[in-house]
Amino acid sequence: MAGGDEQIGRVVTPAQTTDSRVSAGIIALAAITLLIGGAFAGLLVEGAHDFSGAWAAFDPYLLRVVRFTLWQAVLSTLLSVIPALFVARALSRHPRFFGRAFILQLFAVPLALPAIVAALGILALYGRAGYFAGLFSAAGSQGWPGIYGLSGILVAHVFFNLPLATRLFLEALQTIPADQWRLASQLGMAAGPAFRLIEWPTLRAALPGVAGLVFMLCITSFTIVLTLGGGPAATTLEVGIYQALRFDFDPARAVALTLLQIALTFIVVLALTRLGANVVGDTNLPVAPRRYLSVDTTEASLNAVLIVLALLFVIGPMAATVSAGLGADLGRLAGEAAVRQATLTSAVLAFLSALLSVMLSLALTMARRALALRRRAGRRTLLEHATDTGAGFVLVVPPIVIGVGWFLLLRHAGDVFAIAPVMVVTVNSVMAMPFALRAVRPAYDAASERHERLCAQLGISGWARLRLVDWPSLRRPLATAFAFAMALSLGDLGVIALFGSDSVQTLPYLLLARMGSYRTQDAAGLALLLGLVCLALVLAADWLGRDKVRNV
């Protein structure tokens, strides 16, 4: 029997069964390295070509941009995280009530909405001609000036990040062992001591990671600041990079701003890693736990007020987007050649981005598993470590930074705008990989655990194994990853904002152009169309993921 086990152990991980998977992973890593390395090469070449100009760009204006970037990120984090603590606790204290599941699903909707769609909804609600403009004008001594500038940026960031932080804190609270609640109930512990002794230690442990994640999302925000910033006084580093290239065409300043953006993002991601934060914002919530402590009437009323206020804040811009979109001439928009062409372009580019993202993610997942099986003992090799964490490195380099690097590298080779489709597909696919990996990796590891020895004994490897053995287990996770990656690509504005032109337009680019030309009704109609498509894709991804879990 021992000899049989030894024989199985010898055939589990021979080189001929793992080389194809490792080779696929190496190709995926090479593609990621080429994309990011090419961007850095473009920055270095431009910086070396005009070093004095890049150094001169470090002027008082650049320091003001850095200061505003950090300041708006700090304020956005505080305004998102602190209320989220109380909302999450309120939801945790009431694990069962009518509409709770709907509220949690609604809190996931901002993750699916493109930033430019949310910006249109916020303007429709709080803008100078928004639904609340009359109320705000009546409350003040002067007319309502609108919500452009820092206030608009903060409202938009809180709209996106308050629900995310709430779900993350709620997930942390649901990890509290049931025995602690049972003991607290037996001791007759009131709400105050229960919070201090049971809930707050868990929230305090989760607080640095959640705050760091929100801070990173706000410091790398591009679309929100571009659409709601309102001028030079409310400009962040990423928007400054875009303006330096598309409006001023000052490559030296773009290089200086890009290097500062990379440095800030690297510091934040490094801090997140040390804190153990969830940098991709996956917030799948388990089933509500049993409730052992009773909630008195006063606390229940306060909790209800908190939940309702948070719900109204989140649902307001979404409802305004729908209302404004329905008020547009949707029939005329659907008949416009520019809208049809932008829709087709968005669909094709998003499909290709999602397909490439899923292929790269699957290649890295297979290579990581094969290398882990090959390793007998000891520390991981550099290649195994790269297949495990290589996709996460893209979080350090925002899409606008990669776009700028390639823009500078290719501008001497010909028409840089002609490669817009290639840049949109490649950058968006790589940026969606951290999300795709979270859907694909657990399913592939579980399938490998079940089938690895049998495949080795039968000599099934390569394409035959993927088609005959792994595909039934990976079909739904791959579909989940594909739908989510396609939604992210559809709503992206970062890369196309640099490379877009009259000949290559996506829906977000066309929407931004209509906003810039003050065709707000058209922009509202396009925002409704884009938001509904992205929401449908993310809901499909969520349904596929839950169905997969249910069928395991």
Coordinates of C-alpha atoms in Angstrom, one line a residue:
M1 CA 0.0 0.0 0.0
A2 CA 2.8 2.3 0.8
G3 CA 4.4 1.5 -2.5
G4 CA 1.1 2.4 -4.2
D5 CA 1.0 5.7 -2.4
E6 CA 4.5 6.4 -3.4
Q7 CA 3.7 5.7 -7.0
I8 CA 0.7 8.0 -6.9
G9 CA 2.9 10.7 -5.3
R10 CA 5.4 10.3 -8.2
V11 CA 2.8 10.6 -10.9
V12 CA 0.9 13.5 -9.4
T13 CA 3.3 16.2 -10.5
P14 CA 5.7 15.1 -13.2
A15 CA 7.0 17.8 -15.5
Q16 CA 5.0 16.6 -18.5
T17 CA 1.7 17.2 -16.7
T18 CA 2.5 20.7 -15.4
D19 CA 4.7 22.2 -18.1
S20 CA 1.7 23.3 -20.3
R21 CA 0.1 25.1 -17.3
V22 CA 3.3 26.7 -16.2
S23 CA 4.0 27.8 -19.7
A24 CA 0.6 29.4 -20.0
G25 CA 1.3 31.2 -16.7
I26 CA 4.6 32.4 -17.9
I27 CA 3.0 33.8 -21.1
A28 CA 0.4 35.6 -19.0
L29 CA 3.0 37.1 -16.7
A30 CA 5.0 38.2 -19.7
A31 CA 2.0 40.0 -21.2
I32 CA 1.4 41.8 -17.9
T33 CA 5.1 42.7 -17.6
L34 CA 5.1 44.0 -21.1
L35 CA 2.1 46.2 -20.5
I36 CA 3.3 47.7 -17.3
G37 CA 7.0 47.7 -18.3
G38 CA 6.2 49.4 -21.6
A39 CA 4.4 52.2 -19.7
F40 CA 7.3 52.7 -17.4
A41 CA 9.7 52.7 -20.4
G42 CA 7.6 55.5 -21.9
L43 CA 7.8 57.5 -18.7
L44 CA 11.6 56.9 -18.3
V45 CA 12.3 57.8 -22.0
E46 CA 10.3 60.9 -21.8
G47 CA 11.8 61.9 -18.5
A48 CA 15.3 61.3 -19.8
H49 CA 14.5 63.3 -23.0
D50 CA 13.3 66.3 -21.1
F51 CA 14.7 65.9 -17.6
S52 CA 14.9 69.6 -16.9
G53 CA 11.3 70.1 -17.9
A54 CA 10.1 67.2 -15.7
W55 CA 12.1 68.6 -12.8
A56 CA 10.8 72.1 -13.4
A57 CA 7.2 70.7 -13.2
F58 CA 7.7 70.2 -9.5
D59 CA 6.4 73.7 -8.8
P60 CA 3.9 75.2 -6.3
Y61 CA 0.9 74.2 -8.5
L62 CA 2.0 70.6 -8.5
L63 CA 2.3 70.7 -4.7
R64 CA -1.2 72.1 -4.5
V65 CA -2.5 69.3 -6.6
V66 CA -0.8 66.7 -4.4
R67 CA -2.2 68.4 -1.3
F68 CA -5.7 68.4 -2.7
T69 CA -5.4 64.8 -3.8
L70 CA -4.5 63.8 -0.3
W71 CA -7.0 66.1 1.4
Q72 CA -10.0 65.0 -0.6
A73 CA -9.0 61.3 -0.1
V74 CA -8.8 61.8 3.7
L75 CA -12.1 63.6 3.9
S76 CA -13.8 61.1 1.7
T77 CA -12.5 58.3 3.8
L78 CA -13.7 59.8 7.0
L79 CA -17.1 60.6 5.7
S80 CA -17.5 57.1 4.3
V81 CA -16.0 55.0 7.0
I82 CA -17.3 56.6 10.2
P83 CA -21.0 56.5 9.2
A84 CA -20.5 53.0 7.8
L85 CA -19.4 51.8 11.3
F86 CA -22.8 52.7 12.7
V87 CA -24.9 51.6 9.7
A88 CA -23.1 48.2 9.8
R89 CA -23.7 47.8 13.5
A90 CA -27.4 48.7 13.0
L91 CA -27.8 46.1 10.3
S92 CA -25.9 43.6 12.5
R93 CA -28.2 44.2 15.5
H94 CA -31.2 43.4 13.3
P95 CA -30.2 40.3 11.3
R96 CA -33.8 39.6 10.3
F97 CA -36.3 42.2 9.1
F98 CA -38.4 42.7 6.0
G99 CA -36.3 44.2 3.2
R100 CA -32.9 43.6 4.8
A101 CA -31.7 41.4 1.9
F102 CA -32.9 44.0 -0.5
I103 CA -30.9 46.8 1.3
L104 CA -27.8 44.7 1.2
Q105 CA -28.3 44.1 -2.5
L106 CA -28.9 47.7 -3.1
F107 CA -25.7 48.6 -1.3
A108 CA -23.9 46.4 -3.8
V109 CA -25.3 48.4 -6.8
P110 CA -22.8 51.3 -6.5
L111 CA -20.0 48.8 -7.2
A112 CA -21.7 48.0 -10.5
L113 CA -22.4 51.6 -11.6
P114 CA -19.8 53.4 -13.8
A115 CA -18.5 56.4 -12.1
I116 CA -19.7 58.8 -14.8
V117 CA -23.2 57.4 -14.5
A118 CA -23.1 58.1 -10.7
A119 CA -21.8 61.6 -11.4
L120 CA -24.7 62.3 -13.7
G121 CA -27.1 61.0 -11.0
I122 CA -25.6 63.2 -8.3
L123 CA -25.7 66.3 -10.6
A124 CA -29.4 65.5 -11.4
L125 CA -30.1 65.4 -7.7
Y126 CA -27.9 68.1 -6.2
G127 CA -26.7 70.2 -9.2
R128 CA -27.6 73.7 -9.9
A129 CA -30.7 72.6 -11.9
G130 CA -31.2 69.4 -9.8
Y131 CA -34.2 68.2 -8.0
F132 CA -33.0 69.6 -4.6
A133 CA -31.8 72.9 -6.1
G134 CA -35.0 74.8 -5.1
L135 CA -34.9 73.5 -1.6
F136 CA -31.2 74.4 -1.2
S137 CA -31.8 77.9 -2.6
A138 CA -34.7 78.5 -0.2
A139 CA -32.5 77.4 2.7
G140 CA -29.7 79.8 1.8
S141 CA -29.5 83.6 1.4
Q142 CA -28.2 83.2 -2.2
G143 CA -29.0 81.0 -5.1
W144 CA -27.8 77.4 -5.0
P145 CA -24.4 77.4 -6.8
G146 CA -24.4 73.7 -7.5
I147 CA -22.2 70.8 -6.3
Y148 CA -19.1 71.1 -8.4
G149 CA -15.8 71.2 -6.6
L150 CA -14.8 69.5 -3.4
S151 CA -18.4 69.1 -2.2
G152 CA -19.4 67.2 -5.3
I153 CA -16.3 64.9 -5.1
L154 CA -17.0 64.1 -1.5
V155 CA -20.7 63.3 -2.1
A156 CA -19.7 61.0 -5.0
H157 CA -17.0 59.2 -3.1
V158 CA -19.3 58.7 -0.1
F159 CA -22.0 57.4 -2.5
F160 CA -19.6 54.7 -3.7
N161 CA -17.7 53.9 -0.6
L162 CA -20.2 54.1 2.3
P163 CA -22.1 51.0 1.0
L164 CA -18.8 49.2 0.4
A165 CA -17.4 50.0 3.9
T166 CA -20.8 49.1 5.4
R167 CA -20.7 45.6 3.8
L168 CA -17.1 45.1 4.8
F169 CA -17.8 46.0 8.5
L170 CA -20.9 43.9 8.5
E171 CA -18.9 41.0 7.2
A172 CA -16.5 41.5 10.0
L173 CA -19.2 41.6 12.6
Q174 CA -20.7 38.4 11.3
T175 CA -17.4 36.6 12.1
I176 CA -18.0 37.1 15.9
P177 CA -18.5 33.6 17.3
A178 CA -22.0 32.8 18.3
D179 CA -20.8 31.6 21.7
Q180 CA -19.9 35.2 22.6
W181 CA -23.4 36.4 21.8
R182 CA -25.0 33.4 23.7
L183 CA -22.9 34.2 26.8
A184 CA -23.7 37.9 26.6
S185 CA -27.4 37.0 26.4
Q186 CA -27.1 34.7 29.4
L187 CA -25.4 37.5 31.4
G188 CA -28.1 40.0 30.4
M189 CA -25.6 42.3 28.8
A190 CA -27.0 45.6 27.5
A191 CA -26.3 47.2 24.2
G192 CA -23.5 49.5 25.4
P193 CA -21.3 46.9 27.1
A194 CA -22.0 44.5 24.2
F195 CA -20.6 47.1 21.8
R196 CA -17.6 47.9 24.0
L197 CA -16.7 44.3 24.8
I198 CA -17.8 42.3 21.7
E199 CA -18.5 44.4 18.6
W200 CA -15.9 47.2 18.9
P201 CA -12.8 44.9 19.1
T202 CA -13.9 43.3 15.9
L203 CA -14.7 46.6 14.2
R204 CA -11.4 48.1 15.4
A205 CA -9.5 45.2 13.9
A206 CA -11.2 45.7 10.6
L207 CA -11.1 49.5 10.6
P208 CA -7.5 50.0 9.3
G209 CA -8.0 47.7 6.3
V210 CA -11.4 49.1 5.4
A211 CA -10.2 52.7 5.8
G212 CA -7.1 52.0 3.8
L213 CA -9.1 50.4 1.0
V214 CA -11.4 53.4 0.8
F215 CA -8.5 55.8 0.9
M216 CA -6.8 54.0 -2.1
L217 CA -10.1 54.1 -4.1
C218 CA -10.4 57.9 -3.4
I219 CA -6.7 58.7 -4.1
T220 CA -6.9 57.0 -7.5
S221 CA -10.3 58.4 -8.4
F222 CA -10.3 59.8 -11.9
T223 CA -13.8 60.0 -13.5
I224 CA -15.4 61.5 -10.4
V225 CA -12.9 64.3 -10.1
L226 CA -12.9 64.9 -13.9
T227 CA -16.7 65.3 -14.0
L228 CA -17.4 67.0 -10.7
G229 CA -14.1 68.8 -9.9
G230 CA -15.1 71.9 -11.6
G231 CA -11.7 73.5 -12.2
P232 CA -8.0 73.8 -11.3
A233 CA -8.8 74.3 -7.6
A234 CA -10.3 70.8 -7.4
T235 CA -7.8 68.8 -9.4
T236 CA -6.1 65.5 -8.4
L237 CA -3.0 63.9 -9.7
E238 CA -4.8 61.7 -12.2
V239 CA -6.9 64.5 -13.6
G240 CA -3.8 66.6 -13.8
I241 CA -2.1 63.9 -15.8
Y242 CA -5.0 63.8 -18.3
Q243 CA -5.1 67.6 -18.6
A244 CA -1.3 67.8 -19.1
L245 CA -1.6 65.5 -22.1
R246 CA -5.0 66.2 -23.7
F247 CA -5.3 69.9 -23.1
D248 CA -1.8 71.4 -22.5
F249 CA 0.2 68.6 -24.2
D250 CA 3.0 69.1 -21.6
P251 CA 4.7 65.6 -21.5
A252 CA 7.2 66.7 -18.9
R253 CA 4.5 67.7 -16.4
A254 CA 2.6 64.5 -17.2
V255 CA 5.7 62.5 -16.3
A256 CA 6.2 64.4 -13.0
L257 CA 2.5 64.0 -12.0
T258 CA 2.6 60.3 -13.0
L259 CA 5.7 59.5 -10.9
L260 CA 4.1 61.2 -7.9
Q261 CA 0.8 59.2 -8.5
I262 CA 2.8 55.9 -8.7
A263 CA 4.6 56.8 -5.5
L264 CA 1.5 57.6 -3.5
T265 CA -0.4 54.5 -4.8
F266 CA 2.5 52.3 -4.0
I267 CA 2.7 53.6 -0.4
V268 CA -1.1 53.0 0.0
V269 CA -1.1 49.5 -1.4
L270 CA 2.0 48.6 0.7
A271 CA 0.2 49.8 3.8
L272 CA -3.0 47.8 2.7
T273 CA -0.9 44.7 2.3
R274 CA 0.6 45.0 5.8
L275 CA -2.9 45.6 7.2
G276 CA -4.3 42.6 5.4
A277 CA -7.0 44.6 3.7
N278 CA -9.2 43.2 0.9
V279 CA -7.9 45.4 -1.9
V280 CA -10.5 44.2 -4.5
G281 CA -13.5 44.9 -2.4
D282 CA -15.1 41.5 -2.5
T283 CA -18.0 41.7 -0.1
N284 CA -19.9 38.4 -0.2
L285 CA -22.0 38.2 2.9
P286 CA -22.8 35.0 4.7
V287 CA -26.2 34.1 5.9
A288 CA -27.4 36.3 8.8
P289 CA -26.5 34.8 12.2
R290 CA -28.9 34.0 15.0
R291 CA -29.6 36.9 17.3
Y292 CA -29.2 36.3 21.0
L293 CA -29.4 39.9 22.4
S294 CA -32.7 41.7 22.5
V295 CA -32.9 45.3 21.2
D296 CA -34.9 47.8 23.1
T297 CA -37.3 50.3 21.5
T298 CA -35.0 53.3 21.7
E299 CA -32.1 51.5 20.1
A300 CA -34.3 49.9 17.4
S301 CA -35.6 53.4 16.5
L302 CA -32.1 54.8 16.2
N303 CA -31.0 51.9 14.2
A304 CA -34.0 52.3 11.9
V305 CA -33.2 56.0 11.4
L306 CA -29.5 55.2 10.5
I307 CA -30.5 52.5 8.0
V308 CA -33.2 54.6 6.3
L309 CA -30.8 57.7 6.0
A310 CA -28.1 55.5 4.5
L311 CA -30.6 53.9 2.2
L312 CA -32.0 57.3 1.0
F313 CA -28.5 58.6 0.4
V314 CA -27.6 55.6 -1.7
I315 CA -30.9 55.3 -3.6
G316 CA -31.2 59.0 -4.3
P317 CA -28.6 59.3 -7.1
M318 CA -29.7 56.0 -8.7
A319 CA -33.4 57.2 -8.7
A320 CA -32.3 60.6 -10.1
T321 CA -30.3 58.8 -12.9
V322 CA -33.4 56.7 -13.9
S323 CA -35.7 59.7 -13.7
A324 CA -33.4 62.0 -15.8
G325 CA -32.7 59.2 -18.3
L326 CA -36.4 58.5 -18.8
G327 CA -36.9 62.2 -19.5
A328 CA -34.5 62.1 -22.4
D329 CA -35.5 61.5 -26.0
L330 CA -34.5 57.8 -25.9
G331 CA -35.9 57.1 -29.3
R332 CA -33.9 59.8 -31.0
L333 CA -30.8 58.7 -29.2
A334 CA -31.3 55.1 -30.3
G335 CA -31.5 56.3 -33.9
E336 CA -28.3 58.4 -33.8
A337 CA -25.5 56.9 -35.8
A338 CA -22.9 58.1 -33.2
V339 CA -24.8 56.4 -30.3
R340 CA -25.1 53.1 -32.2
Q341 CA -21.5 53.2 -33.2
A342 CA -20.4 54.0 -29.6
T343 CA -22.6 51.2 -28.3
L344 CA -21.1 48.7 -30.7
T345 CA -17.6 49.8 -30.0
S346 CA -18.2 49.6 -26.2
A347 CA -19.7 46.1 -26.6
V348 CA -16.9 44.8 -28.7
L349 CA -14.1 46.2 -26.6
A350 CA -15.7 45.1 -23.4
F351 CA -16.2 41.6 -24.7
L352 CA -12.6 41.3 -25.8
S353 CA -11.4 42.8 -22.5
A354 CA -13.4 40.3 -20.5
L355 CA -12.2 37.4 -22.7
L356 CA -8.6 38.4 -22.3
S357 CA -9.0 39.0 -18.6
V358 CA -10.5 35.6 -18.0
M359 CA -7.8 33.9 -20.1
L360 CA -5.0 35.6 -18.3
S361 CA -6.6 34.9 -14.9
L362 CA -7.1 31.2 -15.7
A363 CA -3.5 30.9 -17.0
L364 CA -2.1 32.3 -13.8
T365 CA -4.4 30.2 -11.6
M366 CA -3.4 27.0 -13.4
A367 CA 0.3 27.9 -13.3
R368 CA 0.1 28.7 -9.6
R369 CA -1.6 25.4 -8.8
A370 CA 0.9 23.4 -10.9
L371 CA 3.9 25.0 -9.3
A372 CA 2.4 24.5 -5.8
L373 CA 1.9 20.7 -6.6
R374 CA 5.4 20.5 -7.9
R375 CA 6.9 22.0 -4.8
R376 CA 7.8 19.3 -2.3
A377 CA 8.7 21.4 0.6
G378 CA 10.4 24.6 1.5
R379 CA 9.8 28.1 0.3
R380 CA 8.0 29.1 -2.8
T381 CA 10.0 29.9 -5.9
L382 CA 10.0 33.4 -7.5
L383 CA 7.8 32.1 -10.4
E384 CA 5.2 30.7 -8.0
H385 CA 5.1 33.9 -6.0
A386 CA 4.7 35.9 -9.3
T387 CA 1.8 33.7 -10.4
D388 CA 0.2 34.2 -7.0
T389 CA 0.6 37.9 -6.6
G390 CA 1.5 39.2 -10.1
A391 CA -2.1 40.3 -10.9
G392 CA -2.2 42.3 -7.7
F393 CA 0.7 44.4 -8.8
V394 CA -1.6 46.2 -11.3
L395 CA -3.3 47.8 -8.4
V396 CA -0.1 49.9 -7.8
V397 CA -0.3 51.3 -11.3
P398 CA -3.7 53.0 -12.1
P399 CA -5.1 52.7 -15.7
I400 CA -4.4 56.3 -16.4
V401 CA -0.7 55.8 -15.6
I402 CA -0.4 52.9 -18.0
G403 CA -2.2 54.9 -20.6
V404 CA 0.1 57.8 -20.2
G405 CA 3.2 55.7 -20.4
W406 CA 2.2 54.1 -23.6
F407 CA 0.9 57.4 -25.0
L408 CA 4.3 58.9 -24.5
L409 CA 6.1 55.8 -25.8
L410 CA 4.1 55.5 -29.0
R411 CA 3.5 59.2 -29.9
H412 CA 6.8 59.2 -32.0
A413 CA 5.9 56.0 -33.8
G414 CA 2.7 57.3 -35.6
D415 CA -0.9 58.1 -34.9
V416 CA -1.2 57.3 -31.2
F417 CA -5.0 57.5 -31.3
A418 CA -5.2 54.7 -33.9
I419 CA -4.2 52.1 -31.2
A420 CA -7.0 53.2 -28.9
P421 CA -8.9 49.8 -29.2
V422 CA -5.7 47.8 -28.3
M423 CA -5.0 50.0 -25.3
V424 CA -8.5 49.9 -24.0
V425 CA -8.7 46.1 -24.3
T426 CA -5.4 45.3 -22.8
V427 CA -5.5 47.8 -19.9
N428 CA -9.1 47.0 -18.9
S429 CA -8.4 43.3 -19.1
V430 CA -5.5 43.5 -16.7
M431 CA -7.3 45.8 -14.4
A432 CA -10.1 43.4 -14.1
M433 CA -7.8 40.4 -13.3
P434 CA -7.8 40.8 -9.5
F435 CA -11.6 40.5 -9.5
A436 CA -11.6 37.6 -12.0
L437 CA -9.0 35.7 -10.0
R438 CA -11.2 35.7 -6.9
A439 CA -13.9 34.0 -8.9
V440 CA -11.8 31.5 -10.8
R441 CA -9.0 30.5 -8.3
P442 CA -11.1 28.8 -5.6
A443 CA -13.0 26.7 -8.1
Y444 CA -9.9 25.6 -10.0
D445 CA -8.1 24.7 -6.8
A446 CA -11.1 22.6 -5.6
A447 CA -11.3 20.9 -9.0
S448 CA -7.6 20.2 -9.0
E449 CA -7.9 18.7 -5.5
R450 CA -10.5 16.2 -6.7
H451 CA -9.0 15.3 -10.1
E452 CA -5.2 15.9 -10.0
R453 CA -4.2 12.3 -9.2
L454 CA -6.7 10.8 -11.7
C455 CA -5.5 13.1 -14.5
A456 CA -1.9 12.2 -13.8
Q457 CA -2.6 8.5 -13.8
L458 CA -4.5 8.7 -17.0
G459 CA -2.1 11.0 -18.7
I460 CA -4.7 13.7 -19.3
S461 CA -3.2 17.1 -19.6
G462 CA -3.2 20.4 -21.6
W463 CA -6.3 21.2 -23.6
A464 CA -7.8 17.8 -23.2
R465 CA -7.8 18.1 -19.4
L466 CA -9.2 21.6 -19.5
R467 CA -12.0 20.6 -21.9
L468 CA -13.0 17.2 -20.4
V469 CA -12.1 17.5 -16.7
D470 CA -11.9 21.2 -15.5
W471 CA -14.5 22.8 -17.7
P472 CA -17.6 21.5 -15.9
S473 CA -16.3 22.9 -12.6
L474 CA -15.0 26.2 -14.1
R475 CA -17.9 27.0 -16.3
R476 CA -19.9 29.1 -13.8
P477 CA -16.8 30.8 -12.2
L478 CA -15.5 31.7 -15.6
A479 CA -18.9 33.1 -16.6
T480 CA -19.0 35.1 -13.3
A481 CA -15.5 36.5 -14.0
F482 CA -16.4 37.3 -17.6
A483 CA -19.6 39.2 -16.7
F484 CA -17.9 41.3 -14.0
A485 CA -14.9 42.1 -16.2
M486 CA -17.1 43.1 -19.0
A487 CA -19.1 45.4 -16.8
L488 CA -15.9 47.0 -15.5
S489 CA -14.7 47.6 -19.1
L490 CA -18.0 49.0 -20.3
G491 CA -18.0 51.7 -17.7
D492 CA -14.3 52.6 -17.8
L493 CA -13.3 56.1 -18.8
G494 CA -9.6 56.2 -17.7
V495 CA -7.9 54.8 -20.9
I496 CA -10.4 55.9 -23.5
A497 CA -10.2 59.5 -22.1
L498 CA -6.6 59.6 -23.3
F499 CA -6.9 57.6 -26.5
G500 CA -10.4 58.4 -27.6
S501 CA -11.2 60.5 -30.7
D502 CA -14.0 61.1 -33.1
S503 CA -13.2 57.9 -34.8
V504 CA -13.0 55.7 -31.7
Q505 CA -15.7 56.5 -29.1
T506 CA -17.2 54.3 -26.4
L507 CA -20.4 55.1 -24.5
P508 CA -18.6 56.7 -21.5
Y509 CA -16.5 58.8 -23.9
L510 CA -19.6 59.9 -25.8
L511 CA -21.4 60.6 -22.5
L512 CA -18.5 62.8 -21.4
A513 CA -18.5 64.6 -24.7
R514 CA -22.3 65.3 -24.4
M515 CA -21.8 66.6 -20.9
G516 CA -19.0 68.9 -22.1
S517 CA -21.2 70.3 -24.8
Y518 CA -24.0 70.9 -22.3
R519 CA -26.4 68.4 -23.9
T520 CA -27.5 67.2 -20.5
Q521 CA -30.6 65.4 -21.6
D522 CA -28.6 63.3 -24.1
A523 CA -26.1 62.6 -21.4
A524 CA -28.8 61.5 -19.0
G525 CA -30.2 59.1 -21.6
L526 CA -26.8 57.6 -22.3
A527 CA -26.1 57.3 -18.6
L528 CA -29.4 55.3 -18.1
L529 CA -28.5 52.9 -20.9
L530 CA -24.9 52.4 -19.7
G531 CA -25.9 52.0 -16.1
L532 CA -28.6 49.4 -16.9
V533 CA -26.3 47.3 -19.0
C534 CA -23.5 47.3 -16.4
L535 CA -25.9 46.6 -13.6
A536 CA -27.4 43.7 -15.5
L537 CA -23.9 42.2 -16.1
V538 CA -22.9 42.5 -12.4
L539 CA -26.3 41.0 -11.3
A540 CA -25.7 38.1 -13.7
A541 CA -22.2 37.7 -12.3
D542 CA -23.6 37.7 -8.7
W543 CA -26.3 35.2 -9.7
L544 CA -23.8 32.9 -11.3
G545 CA -21.5 33.1 -8.3
R546 CA -24.3 32.3 -5.8
D547 CA -25.7 29.5 -7.9
K548 CA -22.2 28.0 -8.1
V549 CA -21.9 28.1 -4.3
R550 CA -25.3 26.6 -3.9
N551 CA -24.5 23.7 -6.2
V552 CA -21.2 22.8 -4.6

